[in-house]
Coordinates of C-alpha atoms in Angstrom, one line a residue:
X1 CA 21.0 -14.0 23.1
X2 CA 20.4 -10.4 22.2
X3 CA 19.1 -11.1 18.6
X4 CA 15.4 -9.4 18.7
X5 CA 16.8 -6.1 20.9
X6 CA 19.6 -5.8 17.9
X7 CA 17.6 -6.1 14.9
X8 CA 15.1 -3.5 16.6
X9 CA 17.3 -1.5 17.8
X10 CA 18.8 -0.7 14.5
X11 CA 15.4 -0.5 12.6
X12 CA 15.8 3.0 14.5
X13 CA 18.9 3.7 12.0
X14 CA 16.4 2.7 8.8
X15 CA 18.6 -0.6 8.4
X16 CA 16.5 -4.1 8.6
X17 CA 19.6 -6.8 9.9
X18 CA 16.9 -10.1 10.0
X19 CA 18.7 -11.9 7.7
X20 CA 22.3 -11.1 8.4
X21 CA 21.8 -11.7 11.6
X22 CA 19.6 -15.0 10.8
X23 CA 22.7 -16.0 8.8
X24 CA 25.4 -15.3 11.2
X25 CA 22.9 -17.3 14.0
X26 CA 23.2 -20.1 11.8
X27 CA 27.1 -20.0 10.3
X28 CA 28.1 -19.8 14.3
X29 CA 26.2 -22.7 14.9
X30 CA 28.1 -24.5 12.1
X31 CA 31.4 -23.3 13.6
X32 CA 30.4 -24.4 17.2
X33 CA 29.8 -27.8 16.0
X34 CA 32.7 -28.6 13.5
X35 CA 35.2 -27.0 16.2
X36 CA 33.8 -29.2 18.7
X37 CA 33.9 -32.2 16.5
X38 CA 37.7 -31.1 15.8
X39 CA 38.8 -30.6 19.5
X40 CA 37.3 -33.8 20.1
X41 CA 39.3 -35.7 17.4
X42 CA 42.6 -33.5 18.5
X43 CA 42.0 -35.1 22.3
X44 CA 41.4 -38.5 21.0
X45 CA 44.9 -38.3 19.1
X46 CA 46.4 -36.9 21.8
X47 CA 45.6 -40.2 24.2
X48 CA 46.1 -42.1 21.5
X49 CA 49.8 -40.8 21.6
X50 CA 50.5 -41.1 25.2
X51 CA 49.1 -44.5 25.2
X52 CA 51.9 -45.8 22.3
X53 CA 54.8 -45.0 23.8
X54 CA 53.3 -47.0 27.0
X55 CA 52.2 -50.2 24.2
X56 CA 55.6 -50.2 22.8
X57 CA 57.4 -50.0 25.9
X58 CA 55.3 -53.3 27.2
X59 CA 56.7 -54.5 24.1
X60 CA 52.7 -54.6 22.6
X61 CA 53.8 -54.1 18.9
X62 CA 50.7 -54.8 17.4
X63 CA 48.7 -52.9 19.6
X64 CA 51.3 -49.5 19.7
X65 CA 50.9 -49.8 15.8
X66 CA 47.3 -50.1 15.6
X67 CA 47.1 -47.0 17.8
X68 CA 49.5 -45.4 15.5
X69 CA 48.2 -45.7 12.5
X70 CA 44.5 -44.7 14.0
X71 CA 46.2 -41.4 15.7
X72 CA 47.4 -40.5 12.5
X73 CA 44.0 -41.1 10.8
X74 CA 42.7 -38.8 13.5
X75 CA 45.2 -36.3 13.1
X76 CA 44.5 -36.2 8.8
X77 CA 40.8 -35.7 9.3
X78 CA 41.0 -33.4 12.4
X79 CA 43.5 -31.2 9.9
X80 CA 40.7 -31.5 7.0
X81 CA 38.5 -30.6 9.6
X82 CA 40.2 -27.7 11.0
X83 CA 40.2 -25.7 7.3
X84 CA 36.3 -25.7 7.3
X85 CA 36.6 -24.3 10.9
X86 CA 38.9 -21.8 9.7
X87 CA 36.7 -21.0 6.3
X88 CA 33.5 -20.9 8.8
X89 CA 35.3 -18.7 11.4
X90 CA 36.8 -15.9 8.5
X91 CA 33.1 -16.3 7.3
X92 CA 31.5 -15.3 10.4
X93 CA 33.6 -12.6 10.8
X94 CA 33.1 -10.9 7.6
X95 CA 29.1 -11.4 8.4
X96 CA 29.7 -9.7 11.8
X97 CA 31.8 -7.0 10.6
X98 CA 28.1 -5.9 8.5
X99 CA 26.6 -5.3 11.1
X100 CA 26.6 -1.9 12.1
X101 CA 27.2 0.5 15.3
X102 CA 23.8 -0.4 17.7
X103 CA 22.6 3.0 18.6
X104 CA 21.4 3.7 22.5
X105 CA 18.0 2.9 23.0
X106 CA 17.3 6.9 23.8
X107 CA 17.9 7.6 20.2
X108 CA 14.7 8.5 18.5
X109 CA 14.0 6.7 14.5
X110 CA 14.0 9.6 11.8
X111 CA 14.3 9.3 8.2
X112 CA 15.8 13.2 7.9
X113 CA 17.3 16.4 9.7
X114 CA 13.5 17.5 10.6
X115 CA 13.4 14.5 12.9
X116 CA 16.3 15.1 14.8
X117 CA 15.9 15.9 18.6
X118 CA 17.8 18.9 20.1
X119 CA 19.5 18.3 22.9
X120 CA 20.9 21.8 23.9
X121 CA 21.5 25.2 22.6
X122 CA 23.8 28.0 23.7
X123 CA 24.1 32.0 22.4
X124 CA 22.1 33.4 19.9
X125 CA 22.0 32.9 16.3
X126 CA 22.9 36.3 14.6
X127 CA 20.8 37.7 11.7
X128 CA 23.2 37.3 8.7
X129 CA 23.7 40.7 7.3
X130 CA 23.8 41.7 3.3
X131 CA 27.6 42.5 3.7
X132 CA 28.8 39.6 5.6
X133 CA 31.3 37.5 4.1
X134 CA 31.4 33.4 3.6
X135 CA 34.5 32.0 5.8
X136 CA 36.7 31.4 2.2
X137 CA 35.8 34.8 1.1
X138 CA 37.3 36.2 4.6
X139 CA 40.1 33.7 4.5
X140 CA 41.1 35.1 1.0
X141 CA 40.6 38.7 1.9
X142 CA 43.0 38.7 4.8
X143 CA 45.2 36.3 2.9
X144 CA 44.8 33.6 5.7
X145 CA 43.9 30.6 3.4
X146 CA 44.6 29.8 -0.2
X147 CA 42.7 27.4 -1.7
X148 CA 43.8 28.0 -5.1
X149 CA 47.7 27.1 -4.9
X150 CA 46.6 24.1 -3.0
X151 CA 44.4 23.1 -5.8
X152 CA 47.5 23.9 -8.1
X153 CA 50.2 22.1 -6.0
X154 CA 47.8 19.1 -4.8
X155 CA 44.4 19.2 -5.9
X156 CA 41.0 20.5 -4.7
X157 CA 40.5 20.0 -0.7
X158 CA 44.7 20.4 0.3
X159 CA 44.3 24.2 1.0
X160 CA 48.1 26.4 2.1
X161 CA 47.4 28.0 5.2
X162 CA 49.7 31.7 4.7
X163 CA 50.4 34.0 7.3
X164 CA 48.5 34.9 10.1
X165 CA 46.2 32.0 8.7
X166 CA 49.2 29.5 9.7
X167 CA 50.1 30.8 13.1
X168 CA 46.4 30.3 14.3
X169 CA 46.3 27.0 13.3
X170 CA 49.3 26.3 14.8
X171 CA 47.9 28.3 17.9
X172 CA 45.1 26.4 18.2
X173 CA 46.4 23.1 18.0
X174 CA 48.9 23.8 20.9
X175 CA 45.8 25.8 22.7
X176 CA 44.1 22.6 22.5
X177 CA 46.6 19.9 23.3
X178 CA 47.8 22.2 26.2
X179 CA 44.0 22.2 27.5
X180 CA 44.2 18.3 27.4
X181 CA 47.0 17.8 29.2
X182 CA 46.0 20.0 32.2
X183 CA 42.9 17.7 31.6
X184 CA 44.7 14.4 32.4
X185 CA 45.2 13.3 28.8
X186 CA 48.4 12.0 27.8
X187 CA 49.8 13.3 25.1
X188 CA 50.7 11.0 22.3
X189 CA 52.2 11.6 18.5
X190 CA 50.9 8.4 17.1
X191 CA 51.8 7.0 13.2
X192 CA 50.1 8.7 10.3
X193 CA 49.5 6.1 8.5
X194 CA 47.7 2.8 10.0
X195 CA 47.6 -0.8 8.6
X196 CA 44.5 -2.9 7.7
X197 CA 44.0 -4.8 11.0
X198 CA 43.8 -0.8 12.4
X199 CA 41.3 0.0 10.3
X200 CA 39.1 -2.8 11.3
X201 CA 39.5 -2.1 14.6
X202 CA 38.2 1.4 14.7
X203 CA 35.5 0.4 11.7
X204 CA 37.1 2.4 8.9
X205 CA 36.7 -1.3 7.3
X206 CA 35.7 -3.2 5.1
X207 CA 32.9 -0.8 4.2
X208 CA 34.6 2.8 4.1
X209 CA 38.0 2.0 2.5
X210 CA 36.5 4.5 -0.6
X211 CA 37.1 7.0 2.3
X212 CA 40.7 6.3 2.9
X213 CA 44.1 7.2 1.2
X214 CA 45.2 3.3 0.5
X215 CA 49.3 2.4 -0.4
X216 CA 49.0 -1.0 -2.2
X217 CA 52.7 -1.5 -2.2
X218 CA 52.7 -1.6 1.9
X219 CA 48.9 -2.0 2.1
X220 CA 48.7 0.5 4.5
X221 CA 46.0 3.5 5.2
X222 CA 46.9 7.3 5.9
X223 CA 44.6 7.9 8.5
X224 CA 41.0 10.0 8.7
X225 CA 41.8 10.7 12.6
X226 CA 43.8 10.7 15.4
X227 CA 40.8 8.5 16.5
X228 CA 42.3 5.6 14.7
X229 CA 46.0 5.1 15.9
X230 CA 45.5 6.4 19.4
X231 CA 42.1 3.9 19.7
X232 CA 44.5 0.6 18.6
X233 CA 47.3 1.2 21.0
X234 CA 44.9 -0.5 22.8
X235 CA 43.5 -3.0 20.5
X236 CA 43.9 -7.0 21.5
X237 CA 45.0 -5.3 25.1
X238 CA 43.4 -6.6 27.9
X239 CA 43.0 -3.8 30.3
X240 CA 42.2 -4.7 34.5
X241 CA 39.9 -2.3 35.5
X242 CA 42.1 -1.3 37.8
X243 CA 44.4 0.4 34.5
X244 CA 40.6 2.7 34.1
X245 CA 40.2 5.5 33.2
X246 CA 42.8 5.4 30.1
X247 CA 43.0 9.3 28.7
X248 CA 45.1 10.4 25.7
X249 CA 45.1 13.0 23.2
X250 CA 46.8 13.5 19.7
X251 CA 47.6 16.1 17.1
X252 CA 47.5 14.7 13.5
X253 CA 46.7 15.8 10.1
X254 CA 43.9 13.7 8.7
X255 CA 43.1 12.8 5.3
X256 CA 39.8 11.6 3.9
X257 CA 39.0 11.3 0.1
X258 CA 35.6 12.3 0.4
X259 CA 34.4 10.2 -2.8
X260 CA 31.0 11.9 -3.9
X261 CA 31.6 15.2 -2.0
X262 CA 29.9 18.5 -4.4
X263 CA 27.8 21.0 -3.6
X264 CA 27.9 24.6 -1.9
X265 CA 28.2 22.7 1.5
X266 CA 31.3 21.2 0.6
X267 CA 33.0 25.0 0.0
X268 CA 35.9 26.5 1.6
X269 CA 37.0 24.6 4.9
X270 CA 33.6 22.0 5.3
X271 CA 35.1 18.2 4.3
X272 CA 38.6 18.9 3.0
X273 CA 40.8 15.7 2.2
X274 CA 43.3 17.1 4.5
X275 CA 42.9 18.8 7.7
X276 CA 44.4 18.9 10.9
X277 CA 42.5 17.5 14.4
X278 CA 43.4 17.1 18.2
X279 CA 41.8 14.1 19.6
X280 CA 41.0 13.2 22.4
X281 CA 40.2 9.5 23.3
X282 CA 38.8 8.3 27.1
X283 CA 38.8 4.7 27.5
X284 CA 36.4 4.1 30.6
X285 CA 34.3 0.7 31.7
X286 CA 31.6 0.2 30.3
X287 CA 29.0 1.0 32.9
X288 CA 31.0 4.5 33.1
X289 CA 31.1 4.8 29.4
X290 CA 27.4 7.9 29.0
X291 CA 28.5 9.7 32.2
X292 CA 31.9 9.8 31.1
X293 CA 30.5 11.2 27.4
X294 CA 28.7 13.7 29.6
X295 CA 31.6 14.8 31.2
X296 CA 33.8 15.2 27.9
X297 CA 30.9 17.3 26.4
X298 CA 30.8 19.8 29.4
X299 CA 35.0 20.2 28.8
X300 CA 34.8 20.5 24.9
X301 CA 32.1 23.3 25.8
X302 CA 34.5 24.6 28.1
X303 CA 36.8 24.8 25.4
X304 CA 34.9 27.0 23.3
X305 CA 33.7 29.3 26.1
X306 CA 37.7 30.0 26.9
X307 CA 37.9 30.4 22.8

């Protein structure tokens, strides 16, 4: 119904859908019709067996056997018929799931970081002086973070927090959970690791599994945020509106692979594979859902101004 709005809509995110969407117009179409073809043969076998027992019971052998033998003729081509349904409907899905996040029609097309729109600014940005020191040169000065041994124990991007360097993390995670709570959050300890129907449901895949820490032997994902286990406690729920708003928060450590991270940005504390996060997650209706984003903004600035 929406097909022009969505293929414009995400020409703002540089990505032309025309033909997936085209092809997922015209695979649903192909569902639509086979499953109707198949309910209607399932119906017509289902009279058709209410109608022998009444035949054989009037003692109309010929008739009760006809009817039998045509039911089960139904019943072999609407089971043929229900594996192309099912082919068409896994198809679809796959097709669907390539289709990205639709942004809000507010957000502006740009092809870099020059055109990106700013939407507010707080405090002034300090002049960097010649004896200021990067975060991991601090962090190793005052012994708060070694990157090295975790390199040695683990490998690049598991860091050892020491020290002082441990107790604030730890401070700051109970800061913040402690925060949400007085915020109406429930406080949840979710499962570290997530399975695959999880990581569809919060879009980690199919496309990002090179992301993800992946055990084959349990096919199951450690996860890249709290985001993703505290989003599917409600996934396949159906929530009244009455259950709204839905507010809970989670300390985790995340891991993320980061396949192809290099470079000076990457240094020190900036995209390590494992990192620790306190989430927060607001499940609001939908015509709620941009003042509600307005209202957690203002808190997480709250946050820092009591930081």
């Amino acid at each position: 119904e929406n097909k022009a709005d969505i293929i414009e809509l995400l020409k703002v995110r540089n990505i032309d859908v025309t033909a997936q969407i085209e092809k997922i117009i015209t695979v649903d179409e192909e569902w639509r019709s086979k499953k109707q073809k198949q309910d209607s043969l399932l119906a017509e076998a289902n009279a058709l067996a209410k109608q022998i027992g009444k035949l054989f019971h009037e003692k109309k052998l010929e008739e009760a056997e006809a009817a039998k033998k045509r039911g089960g003729e139904l019943r072999d081509e609407e089971k043929v018929l229900g594996e192309t349904v099912n082919q068409l409907a896994d198809e679809l899905q796959q097709l669907l799931y390539e289709i990205p996040n639709v942004p809000h029609p507010s957000v502006p097309s740009g092809n870099s970081d020059e055109d990106n729109v700013m939407i507010s600014e707080s405090g002034e940005i300090p002049t960097v002086g010649a004896d200021w020191l990067p975060h991991w040169e601090l962090a190793k000065k005052y012994e708060l973070i070694d990157f090295e041994l975790g390199a040695k124990v683990t490998g690049a991007g598991f860091p050892f927090y020491t020290g002082k360097g441990a107790r604030l993390q730890r401070a700051l995670i109970n800061f913040f959970l402690d925060e949400a709570r007085d915020a109406g959050y429930k406080e949840i300890i979710p499962p570290f690791v997530v399975n695959e129907a999880s990581g569809y449901g919060t879009g980690q895949l199919p496309d990002k599994e090179g992301q993800m820490y992946h055990d084959a032997t349990d096919n199951l994902f450690l996860i890249p945020t709290a985001e993703v286990p505290l989003t599917n406690m409600y996934r396949n729920v159906m929530l009244a509106e009455s259950d709204l708003p839905l507010k809970v928060t989670g300390y985790t450590p995340c891991f993320r692979r980061e396949a192809g991270a290099y470079g000076s940005d990457v240094r020190g504390l900036n995209r390590l594979h494992q990192f620790d996060k306190v989430e927060i997650v607001h499940v609001e209706h939908p015509d709620q859902s941009y003042a509600v984003l307005d209202q957690m903004v203002t808190y997480i600035q709250g946050l820092l101004t009591k930081l």
